[in-house]
């Protein structure tokens, strides 16, 4: 059992021995009528006003919280001076907690609390009390309010809002530097005693930190705390009520304090001398190695800048600071040569970029080291005397002429001989070649500036002892122009002259082009190859010329086309010239000189026949041809005679009517052989295209005489089936003129009947039902017509 619990039990025991009895007394009045109290006052009407005296006086009730007894806790007593103790009065209680938390004895007026009360939940309760006559239920005293205040006890310990606090303070801070403030709260009543008075103390974290007892501010207690020695601290702070006295309740919290870094440490190189190696063939920009100075600080306080401050290789090497690793990267600034220099010495300095002036006394925040770089010998490729070559040559040089020479050497001390070659990917036409020993480039095919003005070659140099180690150099060959092309007409000219042209009339302006490109520019001269009586050429001296007529009038009937040879020459050396021929047509023109027609055949056409008329005539001819073709096709179709010529034919006429037939069950086909030989019905053949079954045997009828039309009809159908590509590949039987079975009328065909149409009576068809009414009307009606005629 803790000291706090012992003190709490002692306090409760003392309170039970001396309970707090409070009575509210009702002061008796002589009667219920208002009495004067201490004087009179006059109203506006002059009547005396009397102030009624209250029947009771009272004070506040006080109740101690956290009662732990087994009985109801006594609060106080209400009593009226009109209460004679005979039980005629009844006390009534209402308000906060009346009837539940607080109950009153109706006869005696004693008030009790039914359960333990916590002041931190509610500090006071407001209730109303009244005394009434038990028989009449009329109040004997006015209703009044009273307050029950809850006295506080120290039953709540101080609490911190956070279980763990996190704070930081710069390292090397002076003593008393504020770190963080922690605050604890106590739910007890601060106005009653010291239950809520909190005092702070440090349980863990000394001697590095301290805490102010009243405010809870944590401060540094030691000077020059170094983060590099220790960075994390854990401080436990206690908050105790009762002013920190014995018996008070307490609570604790943990504060994790981190020392933040300051720049109090300079950079230091771990070695005074650093050795690096680099092959002489390393290109410019190659990283040789790195140097790094260590700094005990972190973040920006550890940032270092590297520089080369001295040495014999300051112009050959560079150093750059890599931010993420804080290293100094040394790289090649100029090409290296083992044969020229083999060892370089550099002095490298590392310095902090963010220096805190407060710590200048700790020394200079920089350090230096010596870097020695050894150049290693490698078998280097040949080196050309130039980075590129430019040669100019005229296009008319002879084959085998040397246009230039490239030179290369072996930079190694062995000085191996060099072999030259051309990269044929840059000379696909093999126009050039190179001497492998001395690097002389010469032509192997004729040059033509008009085809290609520039040739970009690539020459390869390799050591004879090490052919895999090569070097390339670009060679640019410019072809200079020679006047070897004659000028020509710039375009094809479609020239015409009007029949009504006059002498000296301009009919065409011509110009010329030349593939050559002389230094002084193009200059052309125009003239006629021979004197022409019809046309002449006038040079405009601006590389153009005009074609003029020399006489009046031209006729298409006499000459429809003139050929005019024109000589074009340039002014370069040697002079080149060519003869171009102009074709001049004679055309009919209007009064303004606009061409209308140039062919002589156009004169034979009707004057009023236009292109639209010709198109219309052509369309009419096409329409007539289509009509003729359709008429011929229809006439050809009419020449085919129908199978049934007339009603008198021996074969049955086929009549189409909308009546239901036998359907799919009508599968018995008529034997086509009966059309040729009716006697063959006895030798009935089984069909080969269906499954054999018991067939209906037709009745024996007299045979009809043979008919040539029937034979031709059968032969024609047989031929059609033999040539039909869609016919089945197996043997099948095609039947004709068969009516089917399952009919009480049997067969209606006259082919199996020995009587003529006139000997038959078709009246029985009406007795077969509505399906045969159509046939009865046709055959019956035909016979009546015959009798009438």
Short mmCIF file of C-alpha atoms in Angstrom, two decimals, residues 120-595:
data_model
loop_
_atom_site.label_atom_id
_atom_site.label_comp_id
_atom_site.label_asym_id
_atom_site.label_seq_id
_atom_site.Cartn_x
_atom_site.Cartn_y
_atom_site.Cartn_z
CA UNK A 120 -14.43 16.07 -11.36
CA UNK A 121 -17.70 15.03 -13.00
CA UNK A 122 -19.80 17.79 -11.34
CA UNK A 123 -18.73 20.30 -8.69
CA UNK A 124 -22.14 21.39 -7.34
CA UNK A 125 -25.85 20.54 -7.55
CA UNK A 126 -28.75 23.00 -7.41
CA UNK A 127 -31.95 21.74 -5.76
CA UNK A 128 -35.30 23.19 -4.64
CA UNK A 129 -37.01 22.45 -1.31
CA UNK A 130 -40.62 22.98 -0.15
CA UNK A 131 -42.72 22.06 2.92
CA UNK A 132 -46.43 21.29 2.33
CA UNK A 133 -49.34 20.28 4.53
CA UNK A 134 -49.74 16.56 4.28
CA UNK A 135 -53.58 16.73 4.50
CA UNK A 136 -54.29 19.74 2.32
CA UNK A 137 -51.18 19.42 0.13
CA UNK A 138 -50.89 23.17 0.32
CA UNK A 139 -47.44 24.70 0.82
CA UNK A 140 -46.81 26.16 4.22
CA UNK A 141 -43.59 27.84 3.07
CA UNK A 142 -42.54 29.23 -0.34
CA UNK A 143 -40.24 27.04 -2.49
CA UNK A 144 -36.56 27.99 -2.30
CA UNK A 145 -33.30 26.86 -3.91
CA UNK A 146 -30.17 25.64 -2.23
CA UNK A 147 -26.77 24.36 -3.46
CA UNK A 148 -24.87 21.26 -2.51
CA UNK A 149 -21.17 21.84 -3.18
CA UNK A 150 -18.80 18.88 -3.48
CA UNK A 151 -15.61 19.19 -1.49
CA UNK A 152 -12.51 18.01 -3.41
CA UNK A 153 -10.04 15.42 -2.22
CA UNK A 154 -6.72 14.59 -3.85
CA UNK A 155 -7.85 11.63 -5.92
CA UNK A 156 -6.29 12.51 -9.32
CA UNK A 157 -2.64 12.35 -10.15
CA UNK A 158 -1.08 14.81 -12.64
CA UNK A 159 -1.08 13.56 -16.23
CA UNK A 160 0.93 14.61 -19.29
CA UNK A 161 -0.82 14.90 -22.69
CA UNK A 162 1.98 12.88 -24.32
CA UNK A 163 3.61 9.72 -23.05
CA UNK A 164 6.81 10.41 -25.00
CA UNK A 165 8.09 13.82 -26.10
CA UNK A 166 10.70 14.41 -28.79
CA UNK A 167 12.95 17.45 -28.68
CA UNK A 168 16.29 18.64 -29.98
CA UNK A 169 18.95 21.14 -29.03
CA UNK A 170 22.12 22.14 -30.91
CA UNK A 171 25.29 20.61 -29.69
CA UNK A 172 27.85 22.80 -27.94
CA UNK A 173 25.00 24.88 -26.46
CA UNK A 174 25.66 26.97 -23.35
CA UNK A 175 24.31 25.95 -19.95
CA UNK A 176 20.65 26.88 -19.47
CA UNK A 177 19.66 26.64 -23.12
CA UNK A 178 15.93 25.88 -23.32
CA UNK A 179 15.14 22.50 -24.86
CA UNK A 180 11.39 21.96 -24.45
CA UNK A 181 8.56 22.63 -22.00
CA UNK A 182 6.33 19.84 -20.69
CA UNK A 183 3.06 20.55 -18.88
CA UNK A 184 0.98 18.21 -16.71
CA UNK A 185 -2.65 18.74 -15.74
CA UNK A 186 -4.44 17.71 -12.51
CA UNK A 187 -8.21 17.16 -12.52
CA UNK A 188 -8.55 18.12 -8.83
CA UNK A 189 -9.92 21.49 -7.68
CA UNK A 190 -7.18 24.10 -7.90
CA UNK A 191 -9.09 26.46 -5.59
CA UNK A 192 -9.26 24.02 -2.70
CA UNK A 193 -6.01 23.12 -1.06
CA UNK A 194 -2.92 21.92 -2.93
CA UNK A 195 -4.50 18.99 -4.69
CA UNK A 196 -3.93 20.54 -8.12
CA UNK A 197 -0.62 22.32 -7.45
CA UNK A 198 1.98 20.51 -9.58
CA UNK A 199 5.75 20.55 -9.11
CA UNK A 200 8.16 19.15 -11.75
CA UNK A 201 11.36 17.23 -11.09
CA UNK A 202 13.82 15.19 -13.16
CA UNK A 203 14.17 11.49 -12.43
CA UNK A 204 16.53 10.56 -15.29
CA UNK A 205 18.83 12.65 -17.47
CA UNK A 206 21.12 14.27 -14.96
CA UNK A 207 23.64 15.83 -15.04
CA UNK A 208 23.05 16.73 -18.68
CA UNK A 209 19.64 18.40 -18.29
CA UNK A 210 17.53 20.10 -15.62
CA UNK A 211 13.87 21.12 -15.29
CA UNK A 212 12.25 24.18 -13.75
CA UNK A 213 9.93 23.00 -10.91
CA UNK A 214 7.14 25.47 -11.57
CA UNK A 215 7.12 25.74 -15.40
CA UNK A 216 8.36 22.34 -16.58
CA UNK A 217 10.95 23.89 -18.93
CA UNK A 218 13.85 21.51 -19.60
CA UNK A 219 17.26 23.17 -19.99
CA UNK A 220 20.82 22.06 -20.65
CA UNK A 221 22.91 21.55 -17.54
CA UNK A 222 26.37 20.84 -19.01
CA UNK A 223 28.44 23.00 -21.38
CA UNK A 224 29.86 21.86 -24.75
CA UNK A 225 27.87 18.67 -25.14
CA UNK A 226 29.33 17.11 -28.31
CA UNK A 227 27.05 15.29 -30.76
CA UNK A 228 29.97 13.31 -32.08
CA UNK A 229 30.43 11.80 -28.61
CA UNK A 230 26.74 11.21 -27.83
CA UNK A 231 23.73 12.16 -29.86
CA UNK A 232 20.66 10.75 -28.04
CA UNK A 233 19.50 11.40 -24.46
CA UNK A 234 16.44 10.13 -22.61
CA UNK A 235 15.06 12.32 -19.82
CA UNK A 236 12.27 11.25 -17.40
CA UNK A 237 10.25 14.11 -15.89
CA UNK A 238 7.96 13.69 -12.83
CA UNK A 239 4.96 15.93 -12.08
CA UNK A 240 3.72 15.73 -8.44
CA UNK A 241 0.70 17.46 -6.87
CA UNK A 242 0.26 18.71 -3.29
CA UNK A 243 3.09 21.11 -4.10
CA UNK A 244 5.51 18.21 -4.24
CA UNK A 245 4.98 17.35 -0.60
CA UNK A 246 4.91 13.93 0.88
CA UNK A 247 1.68 12.11 0.09
CA UNK A 248 1.06 13.86 -3.22
CA UNK A 249 0.17 11.93 -6.35
CA UNK A 250 2.57 11.97 -9.33
CA UNK A 251 2.84 11.17 -13.02
CA UNK A 252 5.84 10.83 -15.33
CA UNK A 253 6.70 11.31 -18.99
CA UNK A 254 9.73 10.56 -21.16
CA UNK A 255 11.50 13.15 -23.28
CA UNK A 256 13.86 11.94 -26.03
CA UNK A 257 16.36 14.71 -26.70
CA UNK A 258 18.61 14.74 -29.76
CA UNK A 259 21.69 16.90 -30.15
CA UNK A 260 21.60 18.49 -33.59
CA UNK A 261 24.80 19.03 -35.52
CA UNK A 262 26.78 22.24 -35.85
CA UNK A 263 29.90 22.73 -37.92
CA UNK A 264 32.46 22.27 -35.18
CA UNK A 265 34.71 19.76 -36.96
CA UNK A 266 37.00 20.56 -39.93
CA UNK A 267 37.49 18.08 -42.82
CA UNK A 268 40.48 15.77 -42.65
CA UNK A 269 42.21 13.67 -45.32
CA UNK A 270 42.98 10.19 -44.00
CA UNK A 271 46.24 10.08 -46.04
CA UNK A 272 48.83 12.73 -46.66
CA UNK A 273 49.75 11.27 -50.08
CA UNK A 274 47.53 9.54 -52.63
CA UNK A 275 48.81 7.62 -55.70
CA UNK A 276 46.77 7.25 -58.92
CA UNK A 277 47.49 5.70 -62.35
CA UNK A 278 46.07 6.56 -65.79
CA UNK A 279 46.82 5.13 -69.27
CA UNK A 280 48.12 7.69 -71.72
CA UNK A 281 45.36 6.77 -74.19
CA UNK A 282 42.60 7.98 -71.88
CA UNK A 283 40.52 10.62 -73.64
CA UNK A 284 39.84 14.06 -72.22
CA UNK A 285 37.24 13.91 -69.45
CA UNK A 286 38.18 10.43 -68.24
CA UNK A 287 37.93 10.07 -64.45
CA UNK A 288 41.25 8.99 -62.96
CA UNK A 289 40.19 8.45 -59.34
CA UNK A 290 38.77 10.16 -56.30
CA UNK A 291 39.91 11.71 -53.04
CA UNK A 292 37.77 12.14 -49.93
CA UNK A 293 38.19 14.10 -46.74
CA UNK A 294 36.24 12.87 -43.73
CA UNK A 295 34.13 15.24 -41.62
CA UNK A 296 32.57 14.20 -38.32
CA UNK A 297 29.67 16.58 -38.93
CA UNK A 298 26.58 15.73 -40.91
CA UNK A 299 24.35 17.38 -43.49
CA UNK A 300 25.40 20.71 -44.86
CA UNK A 301 27.98 21.06 -42.09
CA UNK A 302 29.90 18.20 -43.68
CA UNK A 303 29.78 19.57 -47.24
CA UNK A 304 33.25 19.94 -48.70
CA UNK A 305 34.59 21.72 -51.77
CA UNK A 306 37.73 20.35 -53.47
CA UNK A 307 40.24 22.30 -55.54
CA UNK A 308 43.75 21.90 -56.97
CA UNK A 309 45.84 24.65 -55.43
CA UNK A 310 49.35 23.67 -56.55
CA UNK A 311 51.46 21.17 -58.49
CA UNK A 312 52.98 20.57 -61.91
CA UNK A 313 49.75 19.22 -63.42
CA UNK A 314 47.30 22.00 -62.69
CA UNK A 315 46.70 22.53 -66.40
CA UNK A 316 46.48 18.80 -67.21
CA UNK A 317 43.88 17.71 -64.66
CA UNK A 318 40.61 18.91 -63.17
CA UNK A 319 38.84 18.06 -59.92
CA UNK A 320 35.09 18.22 -59.32
CA UNK A 321 33.09 17.73 -56.11
CA UNK A 322 30.46 15.00 -56.18
CA UNK A 323 27.67 16.20 -53.91
CA UNK A 324 26.07 12.89 -53.02
CA UNK A 325 29.30 11.18 -51.92
CA UNK A 326 31.32 14.28 -50.98
CA UNK A 327 34.26 13.02 -53.04
CA UNK A 328 36.64 14.90 -55.27
CA UNK A 329 36.75 13.31 -58.76
CA UNK A 330 40.01 13.93 -60.63
CA UNK A 331 39.69 13.83 -64.44
CA UNK A 332 41.89 14.38 -67.51
CA UNK A 333 41.84 17.93 -68.79
CA UNK A 334 44.32 17.61 -71.70
CA UNK A 335 45.59 14.59 -73.69
CA UNK A 336 48.37 12.68 -71.96
CA UNK A 337 51.59 11.42 -73.54
CA UNK A 338 53.76 8.87 -71.85
CA UNK A 339 56.71 9.80 -74.03
CA UNK A 340 56.46 13.45 -72.95
CA UNK A 341 55.78 13.16 -69.19
CA UNK A 342 55.23 10.14 -66.98
CA UNK A 343 54.48 11.59 -63.50
CA UNK A 344 52.39 14.52 -62.24
CA UNK A 345 52.09 15.89 -58.69
CA UNK A 346 49.01 17.77 -57.46
CA UNK A 347 48.18 19.47 -54.17
CA UNK A 348 44.47 19.11 -53.42
CA UNK A 349 42.61 21.13 -50.77
CA UNK A 350 39.26 20.26 -49.12
CA UNK A 351 37.33 23.04 -47.35
CA UNK A 352 33.94 23.24 -45.64
CA UNK A 353 31.43 25.33 -47.57
CA UNK A 354 29.34 26.31 -44.49
CA UNK A 355 31.51 27.60 -41.66
CA UNK A 356 29.94 28.75 -38.37
CA UNK A 357 31.70 31.89 -37.12
CA UNK A 358 31.09 30.80 -33.50
CA UNK A 359 33.59 27.98 -33.94
CA UNK A 360 36.42 29.74 -35.74
CA UNK A 361 38.52 29.14 -32.67
CA UNK A 362 38.47 25.38 -33.36
CA UNK A 363 40.94 25.87 -36.20
CA UNK A 364 40.88 26.24 -40.01
CA UNK A 365 38.05 24.23 -41.56
CA UNK A 366 40.13 22.84 -44.44
CA UNK A 367 42.86 20.30 -45.13
CA UNK A 368 45.29 19.39 -47.94
CA UNK A 369 46.82 16.24 -49.42
CA UNK A 370 49.32 15.37 -52.16
CA UNK A 371 48.08 13.40 -55.22
CA UNK A 372 50.66 11.74 -57.48
CA UNK A 373 49.44 10.60 -60.91
CA UNK A 374 51.50 8.12 -62.95
CA UNK A 375 50.98 7.96 -66.74
CA UNK A 376 51.14 4.41 -68.14
CA UNK A 377 52.43 3.60 -71.59
CA UNK A 378 50.03 1.97 -74.11
CA UNK A 379 50.34 0.99 -77.76
CA UNK A 380 48.73 4.07 -79.29
CA UNK A 381 47.20 4.17 -82.75
CA UNK A 382 48.73 6.30 -85.48
CA UNK A 383 48.25 10.04 -85.32
CA UNK A 384 47.49 12.09 -88.43
CA UNK A 385 49.20 15.40 -88.99
CA UNK A 386 45.80 17.10 -89.32
CA UNK A 387 42.38 16.51 -87.92
CA UNK A 388 40.94 16.71 -91.48
CA UNK A 389 42.13 17.27 -95.03
CA UNK A 390 40.70 19.36 -97.91
CA UNK A 391 41.85 18.80 -101.50
CA UNK A 392 40.66 20.66 -104.64
CA UNK A 393 41.01 19.22 -108.14
CA UNK A 394 39.66 20.07 -111.61
CA UNK A 395 37.23 17.67 -113.15
CA UNK A 396 39.26 17.25 -116.37
CA UNK A 397 42.40 15.76 -114.79
CA UNK A 398 43.77 12.52 -116.16
CA UNK A 399 43.34 9.17 -114.47
CA UNK A 400 46.00 8.38 -111.88
CA UNK A 401 46.64 12.02 -111.00
CA UNK A 402 47.55 12.55 -107.32
CA UNK A 403 45.13 14.97 -105.72
CA UNK A 404 46.79 15.09 -102.25
CA UNK A 405 48.69 13.21 -99.55
CA UNK A 406 47.80 12.41 -95.93
CA UNK A 407 50.49 11.87 -93.30
CA UNK A 408 50.43 9.90 -90.04
CA UNK A 409 52.99 8.68 -87.52
CA UNK A 410 53.25 6.20 -84.66
CA UNK A 411 53.41 8.21 -81.39
CA UNK A 412 55.08 5.31 -79.52
CA UNK A 413 58.79 5.14 -79.07
CA UNK A 414 58.97 2.08 -81.34
CA UNK A 415 57.73 4.21 -84.30
CA UNK A 416 56.20 1.37 -86.30
CA UNK A 417 55.59 1.88 -90.07
CA UNK A 418 52.08 2.96 -91.12
CA UNK A 419 49.78 1.46 -93.76
CA UNK A 420 47.04 3.61 -95.34
CA UNK A 421 43.74 2.53 -96.86
CA UNK A 422 40.42 4.00 -97.99
CA UNK A 423 37.12 3.18 -96.36
CA UNK A 424 35.18 1.93 -99.39
CA UNK A 425 31.89 2.73 -97.70
CA UNK A 426 32.78 6.38 -98.34
CA UNK A 427 33.80 5.69 -101.99
CA UNK A 428 31.33 3.16 -103.33
CA UNK A 429 32.08 4.03 -106.99
CA UNK A 430 35.83 3.54 -106.41
CA UNK A 431 36.65 6.86 -107.99
CA UNK A 432 39.75 7.32 -105.79
CA UNK A 433 42.55 5.16 -104.53
CA UNK A 434 45.39 5.62 -102.02
CA UNK A 435 48.99 4.53 -101.91
CA UNK A 436 49.29 2.29 -98.84
CA UNK A 437 52.86 3.33 -98.11
CA UNK A 438 52.95 7.11 -98.45
CA UNK A 439 49.27 8.09 -98.20
CA UNK A 440 49.00 9.63 -101.70
CA UNK A 441 45.42 9.80 -102.97
CA UNK A 442 44.92 9.59 -106.76
CA UNK A 443 42.02 9.18 -109.19
CA UNK A 444 41.01 5.84 -110.63
CA UNK A 445 37.94 7.03 -112.61
CA UNK A 446 37.06 10.26 -114.46
CA UNK A 447 35.62 13.09 -112.36
CA UNK A 448 32.48 14.97 -113.25
CA UNK A 449 31.52 18.01 -111.22
CA UNK A 450 28.02 18.00 -112.69
CA UNK A 451 27.40 14.56 -111.14
CA UNK A 452 29.03 15.16 -107.75
CA UNK A 453 30.71 18.35 -106.65
CA UNK A 454 32.05 17.00 -103.33
CA UNK A 455 33.50 13.65 -102.29
CA UNK A 456 33.81 12.87 -98.58
CA UNK A 457 36.37 10.15 -97.99
CA UNK A 458 37.62 8.43 -94.87
CA UNK A 459 41.29 7.38 -94.75
CA UNK A 460 42.36 4.64 -92.33
CA UNK A 461 45.86 4.49 -90.87
CA UNK A 462 47.08 1.31 -89.13
CA UNK A 463 50.36 0.09 -87.77
CA UNK A 464 51.85 -2.75 -89.75
CA UNK A 465 52.79 -4.56 -86.55
CA UNK A 466 49.33 -4.05 -85.01
CA UNK A 467 46.71 -3.73 -87.78
CA UNK A 468 43.81 -3.77 -85.33
CA UNK A 469 44.85 -0.42 -83.84
CA UNK A 470 43.61 2.10 -86.41
CA UNK A 471 42.87 5.78 -86.75
CA UNK A 472 40.55 7.51 -89.19
CA UNK A 473 40.66 10.97 -90.67
CA UNK A 474 38.08 12.68 -92.95
CA UNK A 475 39.27 13.82 -96.38
CA UNK A 476 37.11 16.31 -98.33
CA UNK A 477 37.65 16.46 -102.11
CA UNK A 478 36.15 19.41 -103.96
CA UNK A 479 35.77 19.08 -107.74
CA UNK A 480 36.48 22.34 -109.56
CA UNK A 481 34.46 23.21 -112.65
CA UNK A 482 35.74 23.04 -116.24
CA UNK A 483 33.69 24.40 -119.14
CA UNK A 484 32.80 21.04 -120.69
CA UNK A 485 29.04 21.40 -121.17
CA UNK A 486 27.24 23.36 -123.90
CA UNK A 487 24.20 25.48 -123.05
CA UNK A 488 20.72 24.22 -123.99
CA UNK A 489 17.17 25.48 -124.09
CA UNK A 490 15.85 25.98 -120.56
CA UNK A 491 12.50 24.30 -121.38
CA UNK A 492 10.60 22.81 -124.28
CA UNK A 493 8.95 25.63 -126.22
CA UNK A 494 5.56 25.19 -127.90
CA UNK A 495 5.80 28.05 -130.41
CA UNK A 496 3.14 29.14 -132.94
CA UNK A 497 2.74 32.00 -135.39
CA UNK A 498 -0.60 33.45 -136.47
CA UNK A 499 -1.58 33.38 -140.10
CA UNK A 500 -2.21 37.10 -139.95
CA UNK A 501 1.14 37.91 -138.28
CA UNK A 502 3.07 40.97 -139.39
CA UNK A 503 6.77 41.35 -139.97
CA UNK A 504 8.78 41.99 -136.80
CA UNK A 505 6.12 40.46 -134.54
CA UNK A 506 7.36 38.69 -131.35
CA UNK A 507 6.25 35.07 -131.27
CA UNK A 508 8.52 33.56 -128.56
CA UNK A 509 11.09 34.49 -125.88
CA UNK A 510 13.70 31.82 -125.22
CA UNK A 511 16.35 31.25 -122.54
CA UNK A 512 19.13 28.73 -121.90
CA UNK A 513 20.78 26.79 -119.08
CA UNK A 514 24.28 25.39 -118.63
CA UNK A 515 25.40 22.64 -116.24
CA UNK A 516 28.74 24.39 -115.79
CA UNK A 517 29.26 27.01 -113.11
CA UNK A 518 31.93 29.54 -114.23
CA UNK A 519 33.40 31.93 -111.71
CA UNK A 520 32.15 34.98 -113.58
CA UNK A 521 28.63 33.68 -113.92
CA UNK A 522 26.63 32.43 -116.91
CA UNK A 523 26.61 34.38 -120.19
CA UNK A 524 24.85 33.06 -123.32
CA UNK A 525 24.71 34.21 -126.93
CA UNK A 526 21.87 33.35 -129.35
CA UNK A 527 22.03 33.28 -133.17
CA UNK A 528 20.59 31.43 -136.17
CA UNK A 529 22.47 28.57 -137.70
CA UNK A 530 21.62 30.02 -141.15
CA UNK A 531 19.74 32.97 -142.57
CA UNK A 532 16.01 32.27 -142.43
CA UNK A 533 13.59 34.22 -144.64
CA UNK A 534 10.66 33.74 -142.26
CA UNK A 535 12.06 34.28 -138.75
CA UNK A 536 15.01 35.90 -136.99
CA UNK A 537 16.61 35.82 -133.49
CA UNK A 538 17.27 38.96 -131.50
CA UNK A 539 19.66 38.54 -128.51
CA UNK A 540 18.52 40.50 -125.46
CA UNK A 541 22.00 40.25 -123.86
CA UNK A 542 20.48 39.03 -120.58
CA UNK A 543 20.70 35.30 -121.38
CA UNK A 544 17.38 35.51 -123.25
CA UNK A 545 16.48 36.06 -126.91
CA UNK A 546 13.35 36.92 -128.92
CA UNK A 547 12.03 35.11 -131.97
CA UNK A 548 10.59 37.62 -134.50
CA UNK A 549 8.80 37.21 -137.84
CA UNK A 550 10.46 38.58 -140.99
CA UNK A 551 7.43 38.73 -143.29
CA UNK A 552 3.70 39.25 -143.28
CA UNK A 553 1.17 36.44 -143.41
CA UNK A 554 1.50 32.67 -143.15
CA UNK A 555 -0.75 29.95 -144.50
CA UNK A 556 -1.50 26.56 -142.94
CA UNK A 557 -2.45 25.14 -146.31
CA UNK A 558 0.99 25.84 -147.71
CA UNK A 559 3.24 25.09 -144.67
CA UNK A 560 1.78 24.14 -141.28
CA UNK A 561 5.10 23.81 -139.37
CA UNK A 562 8.48 25.58 -139.54
CA UNK A 563 11.75 24.31 -138.00
CA UNK A 564 14.08 27.07 -136.76
CA UNK A 565 17.67 26.04 -135.71
CA UNK A 566 19.05 28.36 -132.96
CA UNK A 567 22.73 28.34 -131.95
CA UNK A 568 23.44 28.91 -128.20
CA UNK A 569 27.03 29.49 -127.02
CA UNK A 570 28.69 30.52 -123.74
CA UNK A 571 31.62 32.84 -123.04
CA UNK A 572 33.85 30.57 -120.95
CA UNK A 573 37.04 28.91 -122.12
CA UNK A 574 36.93 26.79 -124.13
CA UNK A 575 33.72 28.10 -125.68
CA UNK A 576 30.92 25.54 -125.83
CA UNK A 577 27.87 25.83 -128.10
CA UNK A 578 24.87 23.78 -129.15
CA UNK A 579 22.06 24.04 -131.69
CA UNK A 580 18.48 23.81 -130.54
CA UNK A 581 15.57 23.54 -132.98
CA UNK A 582 12.33 25.42 -132.41
CA UNK A 583 9.18 23.91 -133.90
CA UNK A 584 6.89 26.76 -135.00
CA UNK A 585 3.29 25.89 -135.92
CA UNK A 586 1.08 28.06 -138.10
CA UNK A 587 -2.28 28.67 -136.39
CA UNK A 588 -5.48 30.57 -136.97
CA UNK A 589 -5.86 33.44 -134.53
CA UNK A 590 -8.45 36.02 -133.73
CA UNK A 591 -7.97 39.74 -134.09
CA UNK A 592 -6.23 39.88 -130.67
CA UNK A 593 -3.68 37.23 -131.59
CA UNK A 594 -5.25 34.43 -129.52
CA UNK A 595 -4.78 30.98 -131.05
#
